[in-house]
């Protein structure tokens, strides 16, 4: 084996990964960070009002603050690279990306989550053609257009709130009987006079030739269908853990199972943030978990050298 063996490789550069990197740098660990981007899902939040120290800050601004803190240290950031596989051979972890292969004594998985899709056959066809998974990115593109937001949680209501600045008619459809978002967000969203809500409904078909021209909603109880003419669909139905590249104990939803010290079922492999089964997916919690993972990895590295 001719390649350099690092003490630690951190996968992901969102809140958990960045915090883990900062802690690792302060402890003088020999490590690298591999990620496809910086900031993770944080950059897509239009407004963060529950991160201690900032009364109100956009997700993009908070991610920039994280990156500025990271840049205080001389950290080797391999980006953009996509992790394809992580395996352990003879007590050494082999991390394969779309560009290279790396080796380390320990790994922290902090790869976060990816948006959940609608699961429709023609969904791929309409991506970027009226179908989007990011209101923060694409809401301004739908000025005076009619749009549908799919979902009933905070991310869905946040999308509605953003779209009220640009869109015309806004529809929101969710399979649940009641919206799950925070009451303050529901109140703010429904102050928009051109918002119509379809509870217990799901998208069963996207209509259009080259671009989105409408959708068909189906009521999950009586199977009645409603056709809506519109130009945009914003999918906000949650996310799935980005953990498919590593063989480790996971929940049925693919979340990596960790203990209170961010240890996984594989010795030397740690995980932190939204990719894990830790309760509540919040930026501030991900940061704390990233710190814990780095401390645990440091202790593991020290013991392995004894």
Short mmCIF file of C-alpha atoms in Angstrom, two decimals:
data_model
loop_
_atom_site.label_atom_id
_atom_site.label_comp_id
_atom_site.label_asym_id
_atom_site.label_seq_id
_atom_site.Cartn_x
_atom_site.Cartn_y
_atom_site.Cartn_z
CA UNK A 1 0.00 0.00 0.00
CA UNK A 2 1.80 3.11 -1.25
CA UNK A 3 -0.82 5.72 -0.52
CA UNK A 4 -0.65 7.88 2.57
CA UNK A 5 -2.67 6.66 5.54
CA UNK A 6 -4.39 9.52 7.36
CA UNK A 7 -5.43 9.39 10.98
CA UNK A 8 -8.93 10.48 10.01
CA UNK A 9 -11.12 11.18 6.99
CA UNK A 10 -14.24 13.30 7.44
CA UNK A 11 -16.95 12.73 4.85
CA UNK A 12 -19.22 15.72 4.32
CA UNK A 13 -18.88 19.45 4.84
CA UNK A 14 -22.21 20.51 6.28
CA UNK A 15 -22.71 21.65 9.90
CA UNK A 16 -21.62 18.30 11.37
CA UNK A 17 -18.66 17.81 9.05
CA UNK A 18 -17.39 21.37 9.40
CA UNK A 19 -17.61 21.25 13.19
CA UNK A 20 -15.83 17.89 13.24
CA UNK A 21 -13.11 19.38 11.02
CA UNK A 22 -12.65 22.42 13.28
CA UNK A 23 -12.33 20.22 16.37
CA UNK A 24 -9.96 17.86 14.56
CA UNK A 25 -7.78 20.74 13.37
CA UNK A 26 -7.51 22.09 16.90
CA UNK A 27 -6.40 18.66 18.10
CA UNK A 28 -3.73 18.52 15.38
CA UNK A 29 -5.13 15.34 13.85
CA UNK A 30 -3.72 14.37 10.45
CA UNK A 31 -6.94 14.39 8.41
CA UNK A 32 -8.72 15.42 5.23
CA UNK A 33 -12.31 16.37 4.44
CA UNK A 34 -14.07 14.95 1.40
CA UNK A 35 -17.30 16.54 0.18
CA UNK A 36 -19.27 17.41 -2.93
CA UNK A 37 -20.04 20.89 -1.56
CA UNK A 38 -19.88 23.14 1.51
CA UNK A 39 -22.78 23.92 3.80
CA UNK A 40 -25.02 20.95 3.14
CA UNK A 41 -28.77 21.46 3.35
CA UNK A 42 -28.27 24.56 5.51
CA UNK A 43 -27.74 26.76 2.47
CA UNK A 44 -31.29 26.07 1.30
CA UNK A 45 -32.98 27.53 4.40
CA UNK A 46 -34.39 30.98 3.71
CA UNK A 47 -34.35 31.93 7.37
CA UNK A 48 -32.76 30.35 10.46
CA UNK A 49 -34.17 31.73 13.71
CA UNK A 50 -33.17 29.02 16.19
CA UNK A 51 -29.37 28.92 16.01
CA UNK A 52 -27.99 30.33 19.24
CA UNK A 53 -26.17 33.63 18.75
CA UNK A 54 -28.08 34.66 15.63
CA UNK A 55 -31.60 35.98 16.07
CA UNK A 56 -32.26 35.78 12.34
CA UNK A 57 -29.86 34.64 9.62
CA UNK A 58 -30.33 33.01 6.23
CA UNK A 59 -29.08 29.48 5.75
CA UNK A 60 -26.60 30.66 3.13
CA UNK A 61 -25.20 33.29 5.50
CA UNK A 62 -24.87 30.78 8.33
CA UNK A 63 -23.10 28.32 6.02
CA UNK A 64 -20.73 31.13 5.03
CA UNK A 65 -19.97 31.78 8.70
CA UNK A 66 -19.19 28.08 9.11
CA UNK A 67 -16.87 28.15 6.09
CA UNK A 68 -15.09 31.29 7.35
CA UNK A 69 -14.43 29.51 10.65
CA UNK A 70 -13.18 26.44 8.78
CA UNK A 71 -10.83 28.59 6.69
CA UNK A 72 -9.03 29.73 9.84
CA UNK A 73 -7.29 26.37 9.74
CA UNK A 74 -5.08 24.83 7.07
CA UNK A 75 -7.45 22.00 6.19
CA UNK A 76 -7.03 19.75 3.16
CA UNK A 77 -10.49 19.84 1.57
CA UNK A 78 -11.07 17.42 -1.30
CA UNK A 79 -13.93 19.05 -3.19
CA UNK A 80 -15.95 18.47 -5.23
CA UNK A 81 -15.75 14.73 -4.78
CA UNK A 82 -18.54 12.20 -4.31
CA UNK A 83 -17.98 9.25 -1.98
CA UNK A 84 -18.74 5.95 -3.68
CA UNK A 85 -17.63 3.37 -1.12
CA UNK A 86 -16.16 3.03 2.37
CA UNK A 87 -14.80 -0.31 3.52
CA UNK A 88 -12.42 -1.56 6.20
CA UNK A 89 -9.46 -3.78 5.29
CA UNK A 90 -6.92 -4.93 7.88
CA UNK A 91 -7.91 -2.14 10.29
CA UNK A 92 -7.49 0.50 7.58
CA UNK A 93 -10.43 2.28 5.98
CA UNK A 94 -10.47 2.55 2.21
CA UNK A 95 -12.51 5.51 0.97
CA UNK A 96 -13.28 5.49 -2.75
CA UNK A 97 -14.62 8.63 -4.44
CA UNK A 98 -15.44 9.51 -8.03
CA UNK A 99 -11.90 10.89 -8.36
CA UNK A 100 -9.51 9.00 -6.08
CA UNK A 101 -8.94 6.45 -3.32
CA UNK A 102 -7.92 7.46 0.21
CA UNK A 103 -6.82 5.53 3.30
CA UNK A 104 -7.25 6.28 7.00
CA UNK A 105 -7.28 4.78 10.48
CA UNK A 106 -10.72 6.24 11.23
CA UNK A 107 -13.66 7.85 9.46
CA UNK A 108 -16.43 10.27 10.39
CA UNK A 109 -19.49 10.02 8.15
CA UNK A 110 -21.28 13.38 8.08
CA UNK A 111 -22.87 13.22 4.65
CA UNK A 112 -26.30 14.43 5.70
CA UNK A 113 -29.40 13.76 3.67
CA UNK A 114 -30.79 14.16 0.15
CA UNK A 115 -34.32 15.24 -0.85
CA UNK A 116 -36.95 12.52 -1.13
CA UNK A 117 -38.53 12.24 -4.59
CA UNK A 118 -42.17 11.79 -5.54
CA UNK A 119 -41.46 8.34 -6.96
CA UNK A 120 -43.23 8.97 -10.26
CA UNK A 121 -42.12 7.35 -13.52
CA UNK A 122 -41.73 10.62 -15.42
CA UNK A 123 -40.25 12.59 -12.52
CA UNK A 124 -36.71 12.64 -13.91
CA UNK A 125 -37.96 14.12 -17.18
CA UNK A 126 -39.28 17.26 -15.49
CA UNK A 127 -36.36 17.98 -13.16
CA UNK A 128 -35.21 21.50 -13.96
CA UNK A 129 -38.22 21.90 -16.24
CA UNK A 130 -40.69 23.08 -13.65
CA UNK A 131 -40.00 20.38 -11.06
CA UNK A 132 -37.66 21.43 -8.26
CA UNK A 133 -36.63 20.41 -4.76
CA UNK A 134 -35.30 23.79 -3.61
CA UNK A 135 -37.52 26.83 -3.11
CA UNK A 136 -34.60 28.94 -1.94
CA UNK A 137 -32.82 28.26 -5.23
CA UNK A 138 -35.72 28.42 -7.67
CA UNK A 139 -38.64 30.43 -6.25
CA UNK A 140 -37.62 33.63 -8.15
CA UNK A 141 -37.93 31.71 -11.44
CA UNK A 142 -41.69 31.36 -10.98
CA UNK A 143 -42.74 35.00 -10.94
CA UNK A 144 -46.50 35.30 -11.64
CA UNK A 145 -46.71 31.52 -12.21
CA UNK A 146 -49.08 29.03 -10.59
CA UNK A 147 -47.22 26.48 -8.46
CA UNK A 148 -47.74 23.46 -6.22
CA UNK A 149 -45.85 22.73 -3.02
CA UNK A 150 -45.89 19.06 -2.00
CA UNK A 151 -45.47 18.41 1.73
CA UNK A 152 -46.76 19.55 5.09
CA UNK A 153 -43.72 20.10 7.30
CA UNK A 154 -41.63 23.18 8.01
CA UNK A 155 -39.70 22.92 4.75
CA UNK A 156 -42.94 22.87 2.75
CA UNK A 157 -44.41 25.86 4.56
CA UNK A 158 -41.09 27.68 4.23
CA UNK A 159 -41.33 27.08 0.47
CA UNK A 160 -44.84 28.54 0.45
CA UNK A 161 -43.67 31.61 2.34
CA UNK A 162 -40.84 32.16 -0.12
CA UNK A 163 -43.14 31.68 -3.11
CA UNK A 164 -45.61 34.31 -1.89
CA UNK A 165 -43.04 36.89 -2.99
CA UNK A 166 -43.09 35.68 -6.58
CA UNK A 167 -45.84 33.25 -7.58
CA UNK A 168 -49.49 33.81 -8.40
CA UNK A 169 -51.72 30.94 -7.23
CA UNK A 170 -50.04 28.62 -4.76
CA UNK A 171 -51.37 25.15 -3.99
CA UNK A 172 -50.15 22.92 -1.19
CA UNK A 173 -50.86 19.18 -1.08
CA UNK A 174 -49.98 16.74 1.67
CA UNK A 175 -50.93 13.12 2.38
CA UNK A 176 -51.63 13.91 6.04
CA UNK A 177 -54.94 15.21 7.33
CA UNK A 178 -53.24 18.11 9.10
CA UNK A 179 -50.09 20.07 8.40
CA UNK A 180 -47.16 19.18 10.65
CA UNK A 181 -45.33 22.51 10.40
CA UNK A 182 -44.90 24.90 13.31
CA UNK A 183 -48.08 26.94 13.94
CA UNK A 184 -46.26 30.23 13.37
CA UNK A 185 -45.21 29.09 9.89
CA UNK A 186 -48.70 27.87 9.03
CA UNK A 187 -50.19 31.18 10.13
CA UNK A 188 -47.70 33.15 8.04
CA UNK A 189 -48.20 31.00 4.94
CA UNK A 190 -51.99 31.07 5.07
CA UNK A 191 -52.03 34.85 5.29
CA UNK A 192 -51.42 34.71 1.53
CA UNK A 193 -54.87 35.07 -0.10
CA UNK A 194 -54.09 32.91 -3.13
CA UNK A 195 -53.10 29.79 -1.22
CA UNK A 196 -55.27 26.66 -1.52
CA UNK A 197 -54.70 23.55 0.58
CA UNK A 198 -55.36 19.94 -0.48
CA UNK A 199 -55.13 17.66 2.60
CA UNK A 200 -54.88 13.86 2.33
CA UNK A 201 -53.78 14.22 -1.29
CA UNK A 202 -50.83 12.97 -3.33
CA UNK A 203 -49.44 13.69 -6.78
CA UNK A 204 -50.13 10.75 -9.08
CA UNK A 205 -49.19 12.32 -12.40
CA UNK A 206 -47.23 15.25 -13.79
CA UNK A 207 -48.74 16.70 -16.96
CA UNK A 208 -46.66 18.29 -19.70
CA UNK A 209 -44.67 17.77 -22.87
CA UNK A 210 -41.25 19.35 -22.32
CA UNK A 211 -42.12 21.39 -19.22
CA UNK A 212 -44.53 21.06 -16.30
CA UNK A 213 -48.02 22.12 -17.36
CA UNK A 214 -50.05 20.64 -14.53
CA UNK A 215 -50.56 17.80 -12.07
CA UNK A 216 -53.21 15.32 -11.06
CA UNK A 217 -53.85 14.98 -7.33
CA UNK A 218 -55.56 11.97 -5.81
CA UNK A 219 -57.36 11.94 -2.46
CA UNK A 220 -55.97 9.01 -0.49
CA UNK A 221 -59.39 8.22 1.05
CA UNK A 222 -61.98 8.38 -1.71
CA UNK A 223 -59.55 8.22 -4.67
CA UNK A 224 -61.16 11.28 -6.26
CA UNK A 225 -58.85 13.18 -8.59
CA UNK A 226 -58.23 16.86 -9.17
CA UNK A 227 -56.35 18.31 -12.12
CA UNK A 228 -54.45 21.56 -11.56
CA UNK A 229 -53.01 23.72 -14.31
CA UNK A 230 -49.67 25.08 -13.15
CA UNK A 231 -46.07 25.67 -14.17
CA UNK A 232 -44.08 24.69 -11.11
CA UNK A 233 -43.86 21.88 -8.56
CA UNK A 234 -41.81 22.22 -5.38
CA UNK A 235 -41.21 18.87 -3.66
CA UNK A 236 -40.74 19.20 0.10
CA UNK A 237 -41.60 15.75 1.46
CA UNK A 238 -38.56 15.16 3.59
CA UNK A 239 -35.22 13.57 2.89
CA UNK A 240 -33.32 10.29 3.13
CA UNK A 241 -29.99 9.61 4.77
CA UNK A 242 -27.01 9.68 2.42
CA UNK A 243 -25.48 6.44 3.70
CA UNK A 244 -25.73 3.96 0.84
CA UNK A 245 -21.95 3.85 0.33
CA UNK A 246 -21.06 2.28 3.69
CA UNK A 247 -21.88 -1.14 5.17
CA UNK A 248 -22.79 -0.41 8.79
CA UNK A 249 -25.77 -0.95 11.08
CA UNK A 250 -28.65 1.29 10.00
CA UNK A 251 -32.32 1.85 10.73
CA UNK A 252 -34.95 0.72 8.23
CA UNK A 253 -34.82 4.27 6.84
CA UNK A 254 -31.07 4.07 6.18
CA UNK A 255 -29.96 6.23 9.09
CA UNK A 256 -26.63 5.16 10.59
CA UNK A 257 -27.13 3.91 14.14
CA UNK A 258 -24.81 5.62 16.63
CA UNK A 259 -24.36 5.55 20.39
CA UNK A 260 -23.96 8.57 22.67
CA UNK A 261 -20.34 8.99 21.51
CA UNK A 262 -21.16 8.82 17.78
CA UNK A 263 -19.71 5.32 17.50
CA UNK A 264 -21.18 2.97 14.89
CA UNK A 265 -21.24 -0.82 14.65
CA UNK A 266 -17.82 -0.70 12.97
CA UNK A 267 -14.86 0.11 15.22
CA UNK A 268 -13.13 3.30 14.11
CA UNK A 269 -16.11 4.45 12.07
CA UNK A 270 -18.06 7.34 13.53
CA UNK A 271 -21.08 9.24 12.24
CA UNK A 272 -22.64 12.61 13.00
CA UNK A 273 -25.47 14.87 11.95
CA UNK A 274 -28.57 14.19 9.89
CA UNK A 275 -27.18 10.97 8.40
CA UNK A 276 -27.59 9.30 11.81
CA UNK A 277 -30.55 8.13 13.88
CA UNK A 278 -30.06 10.91 16.43
CA UNK A 279 -33.37 12.54 17.35
CA UNK A 280 -34.28 15.85 15.65
CA UNK A 281 -32.64 17.04 12.46
CA UNK A 282 -31.50 20.54 13.37
CA UNK A 283 -28.42 22.56 12.42
CA UNK A 284 -27.44 23.22 16.02
CA UNK A 285 -27.78 19.53 16.93
CA UNK A 286 -25.71 18.48 13.90
CA UNK A 287 -22.93 20.83 15.00
CA UNK A 288 -22.89 19.33 18.49
CA UNK A 289 -22.82 15.81 17.08
CA UNK A 290 -19.93 16.76 14.81
CA UNK A 291 -17.96 17.94 17.84
CA UNK A 292 -18.69 14.70 19.70
CA UNK A 293 -17.64 12.59 16.72
CA UNK A 294 -14.32 14.43 16.43
CA UNK A 295 -13.60 13.98 20.13
CA UNK A 296 -14.46 10.28 19.93
CA UNK A 297 -12.31 9.84 16.82
CA UNK A 298 -9.40 11.59 18.54
CA UNK A 299 -9.63 9.26 21.54
CA UNK A 300 -9.77 6.26 19.20
CA UNK A 301 -6.71 7.45 17.27
CA UNK A 302 -4.71 8.03 20.46
CA UNK A 303 -5.56 4.56 21.79
CA UNK A 304 -4.68 2.92 18.47
CA UNK A 305 -1.17 4.38 18.71
CA UNK A 306 -0.52 3.06 22.20
#
